[in-house]
Amino acid sequence: MTSRRFRLIRHHDVSGVSGTGPVAEGVQFTDGAVALRWYGDYPTTTVWDGIESVIAIHGHGGATEVEWIDPEQGPDPELKLPPPEALRPRPWPDLHSAPEPQDPDPLHSDRDPGTYGGAPPAGWSSYRVFR
């Protein structure tokens, strides 16, 4: 099997966001994983463990269906992939292990404001995000 393309066709817009007709395109990879790209004003790409997950979340009980663009070719006899259930679960890597900066933002520090004075510069807007 090689990668296989598809589209999501929405017959009824349950969410009121994406409209009807073709709403996304995707590809199912050889190992069954799926990448899905949404059309529209806010295009987004998501990755799923399989087409079953896409249908379970976005199918809305038949309101949206998968339209395969490429025919199913069957398994590739030369490709030796372990079944998904044979892969042991692994945790995500620690994505926040970087040390804190040595000189934190002076406007949000607990230390003595010193020469900073504690007030933001005059040109700063009032919607500054505080920690």
mmCIF file of C-alpha atoms in Angstrom:
data_model
loop_
_atom_site.group_PDB
_atom_site.id
_atom_site.type_symbol
_atom_site.label_atom_id
_atom_site.label_comp_id
_atom_site.label_asym_id
_atom_site.label_seq_id
_atom_site.Cartn_x
_atom_site.Cartn_y
_atom_site.Cartn_z
ATOM 1 C CA MET A 1 0.000 0.000 0.000
ATOM 2 C CA THR A 2 1.155 3.536 -0.662
ATOM 3 C CA SER A 3 -0.253 6.772 0.695
ATOM 4 C CA ARG A 4 -3.895 7.276 -0.232
ATOM 5 C CA ARG A 5 -5.623 10.637 -0.728
ATOM 6 C CA PHE A 6 -9.167 11.517 0.342
ATOM 7 C CA ARG A 7 -11.555 14.417 0.899
ATOM 8 C CA LEU A 8 -14.105 15.019 3.619
ATOM 9 C CA ILE A 9 -17.487 15.841 2.117
ATOM 10 C CA ARG A 10 -19.919 17.492 4.530
ATOM 11 C CA HIS A 11 -23.620 17.043 3.733
ATOM 12 C CA HIS A 12 -24.879 18.880 6.810
ATOM 13 C CA ASP A 13 -22.856 21.464 8.760
ATOM 14 C CA VAL A 14 -23.555 20.454 12.354
ATOM 15 C CA SER A 15 -21.086 22.973 13.831
ATOM 16 C CA GLY A 16 -22.078 25.919 11.642
ATOM 17 C CA VAL A 17 -18.408 26.627 10.897
ATOM 18 C CA SER A 18 -17.167 24.722 7.869
ATOM 19 C CA GLY A 19 -20.163 24.757 5.524
ATOM 20 C CA THR A 20 -21.159 21.925 3.221
ATOM 21 C CA GLY A 21 -19.438 20.196 0.321
ATOM 22 C CA PRO A 22 -15.683 19.469 0.365
ATOM 23 C CA VAL A 23 -14.375 20.800 3.701
ATOM 24 C CA ALA A 24 -10.976 19.098 4.034
ATOM 25 C CA GLU A 25 -8.433 16.983 2.188
ATOM 26 C CA GLY A 26 -6.156 14.380 3.593
ATOM 27 C CA VAL A 27 -3.795 11.509 3.112
ATOM 28 C CA GLN A 28 -3.675 8.144 4.798
ATOM 29 C CA PHE A 29 -0.104 6.947 5.143
ATOM 30 C CA THR A 30 1.134 3.403 4.711
ATOM 31 C CA ASP A 31 1.013 2.738 8.475
ATOM 32 C CA GLY A 32 -2.616 3.951 8.696
ATOM 33 C CA ALA A 33 -1.892 7.395 10.190
ATOM 34 C CA VAL A 34 -3.821 10.292 8.657
ATOM 35 C CA ALA A 35 -2.948 13.937 7.995
ATOM 36 C CA LEU A 36 -5.973 16.159 7.450
ATOM 37 C CA ARG A 37 -5.947 19.713 6.032
ATOM 38 C CA TRP A 38 -9.054 21.835 6.536
ATOM 39 C CA TYR A 39 -10.206 24.349 3.938
ATOM 40 C CA GLY A 40 -11.705 27.731 4.798
ATOM 41 C CA ASP A 41 -10.807 31.023 6.394
ATOM 42 C CA TYR A 42 -8.703 29.345 9.110
ATOM 43 C CA PRO A 43 -6.957 26.381 7.434
ATOM 44 C CA THR A 44 -5.589 23.884 9.908
ATOM 45 C CA THR A 45 -3.650 20.638 9.634
ATOM 46 C CA THR A 46 -4.259 17.799 12.087
ATOM 47 C CA VAL A 47 -2.735 14.344 12.431
ATOM 48 C CA TRP A 48 -4.712 11.275 13.491
ATOM 49 C CA ASP A 49 -3.824 7.678 14.320
ATOM 50 C CA GLY A 50 -6.237 6.366 11.672
ATOM 51 C CA ILE A 51 -9.194 7.172 9.454
ATOM 52 C CA GLU A 52 -11.527 5.662 12.078
ATOM 53 C CA SER A 53 -10.581 8.462 14.492
ATOM 54 C CA VAL A 54 -11.261 11.125 11.852
ATOM 55 C CA ILE A 55 -14.706 9.659 11.167
ATOM 56 C CA ALA A 56 -15.502 9.286 14.875
ATOM 57 C CA ILE A 57 -14.730 12.956 15.560
ATOM 58 C CA HIS A 58 -15.728 14.693 12.320
ATOM 59 C CA GLY A 59 -18.292 12.318 10.796
ATOM 60 C CA HIS A 60 -21.161 13.667 12.925
ATOM 61 C CA GLY A 61 -23.195 10.489 12.501
ATOM 62 C CA GLY A 62 -23.050 10.487 8.708
ATOM 63 C CA ALA A 63 -23.263 14.253 8.149
ATOM 64 C CA THR A 64 -19.689 14.087 6.794
ATOM 65 C CA GLU A 65 -18.211 11.246 4.773
ATOM 66 C CA VAL A 66 -14.827 10.227 3.423
ATOM 67 C CA GLU A 67 -14.493 10.351 -0.371
ATOM 68 C CA TRP A 68 -11.412 8.371 -1.406
ATOM 69 C CA ILE A 69 -9.553 9.862 -4.372
ATOM 70 C CA ASP A 70 -7.092 6.989 -4.749
ATOM 71 C CA PRO A 71 -8.170 3.349 -4.898
ATOM 72 C CA GLU A 72 -7.192 1.002 -2.086
ATOM 73 C CA GLN A 73 -4.156 -0.928 -3.249
ATOM 74 C CA GLY A 74 -3.868 -3.435 -0.430
ATOM 75 C CA PRO A 75 -0.797 -4.147 1.672
ATOM 76 C CA ASP A 76 2.687 -3.788 0.232
ATOM 77 C CA PRO A 77 4.317 -7.236 0.538
ATOM 78 C CA GLU A 78 7.809 -5.683 0.653
ATOM 79 C CA LEU A 79 6.995 -3.338 3.529
ATOM 80 C CA LYS A 80 7.391 -4.924 6.959
ATOM 81 C CA LEU A 81 5.566 -2.642 9.421
ATOM 82 C CA PRO A 82 4.649 -3.918 12.879
ATOM 83 C CA PRO A 83 0.939 -3.731 13.688
ATOM 84 C CA PRO A 84 0.030 -0.622 15.719
ATOM 85 C CA GLU A 85 -0.924 -2.733 18.740
ATOM 86 C CA ALA A 86 2.628 -4.157 18.805
ATOM 87 C CA LEU A 87 4.171 -0.714 19.356
ATOM 88 C CA ARG A 88 4.652 0.138 23.015
ATOM 89 C CA PRO A 89 3.361 3.542 24.119
ATOM 90 C CA ARG A 90 6.012 6.198 24.621
ATOM 91 C CA PRO A 91 5.542 9.497 26.438
ATOM 92 C CA TRP A 92 6.021 12.769 24.651
ATOM 93 C CA PRO A 93 9.456 14.305 25.218
ATOM 94 C CA ASP A 94 9.726 17.055 27.806
ATOM 95 C CA LEU A 95 9.139 20.112 25.637
ATOM 96 C CA HIS A 96 9.625 22.617 28.462
ATOM 97 C CA SER A 97 12.983 21.645 29.873
ATOM 98 C CA ALA A 98 14.839 24.837 28.913
ATOM 99 C CA PRO A 99 16.173 26.755 31.918
ATOM 100 C CA GLU A 100 14.468 29.956 32.924
ATOM 101 C CA PRO A 101 16.227 33.078 31.626
ATOM 102 C CA GLN A 102 18.763 34.616 34.009
ATOM 103 C CA ASP A 103 17.330 38.103 33.511
ATOM 104 C CA PRO A 104 13.530 37.800 33.527
ATOM 105 C CA ASP A 105 11.257 40.451 32.126
ATOM 106 C CA PRO A 106 11.864 43.401 34.502
ATOM 107 C CA LEU A 107 8.202 44.437 34.433
ATOM 108 C CA HIS A 108 7.096 41.070 35.789
ATOM 109 C CA SER A 109 9.905 40.243 38.181
ATOM 110 C CA ASP A 110 9.546 39.916 41.952
ATOM 111 C CA ARG A 111 12.931 41.539 42.476
ATOM 112 C CA ASP A 112 13.517 45.195 43.372
ATOM 113 C CA PRO A 113 12.522 47.308 40.359
ATOM 114 C CA GLY A 114 15.665 49.443 40.747
ATOM 115 C CA THR A 115 16.200 51.693 37.726
ATOM 116 C CA TYR A 116 13.271 50.156 35.895
ATOM 117 C CA GLY A 117 10.857 52.111 38.070
ATOM 118 C CA GLY A 118 8.106 49.487 37.883
ATOM 119 C CA ALA A 119 6.062 51.299 35.226
ATOM 120 C CA PRO A 120 5.971 50.250 31.581
ATOM 121 C CA PRO A 121 7.446 52.533 28.954
ATOM 122 C CA ALA A 122 5.085 55.237 27.717
ATOM 123 C CA GLY A 123 4.694 53.693 24.253
ATOM 124 C CA TRP A 124 3.395 50.341 25.548
ATOM 125 C CA SER A 125 -0.265 49.516 25.142
ATOM 126 C CA SER A 126 -2.552 48.508 28.002
ATOM 127 C CA TYR A 127 -3.194 44.970 26.770
ATOM 128 C CA ARG A 128 0.162 43.624 27.901
ATOM 129 C CA VAL A 129 -0.140 39.998 29.001
ATOM 130 C CA PHE A 130 0.949 39.450 32.591
ATOM 131 C CA ARG A 131 2.189 36.173 34.026
#
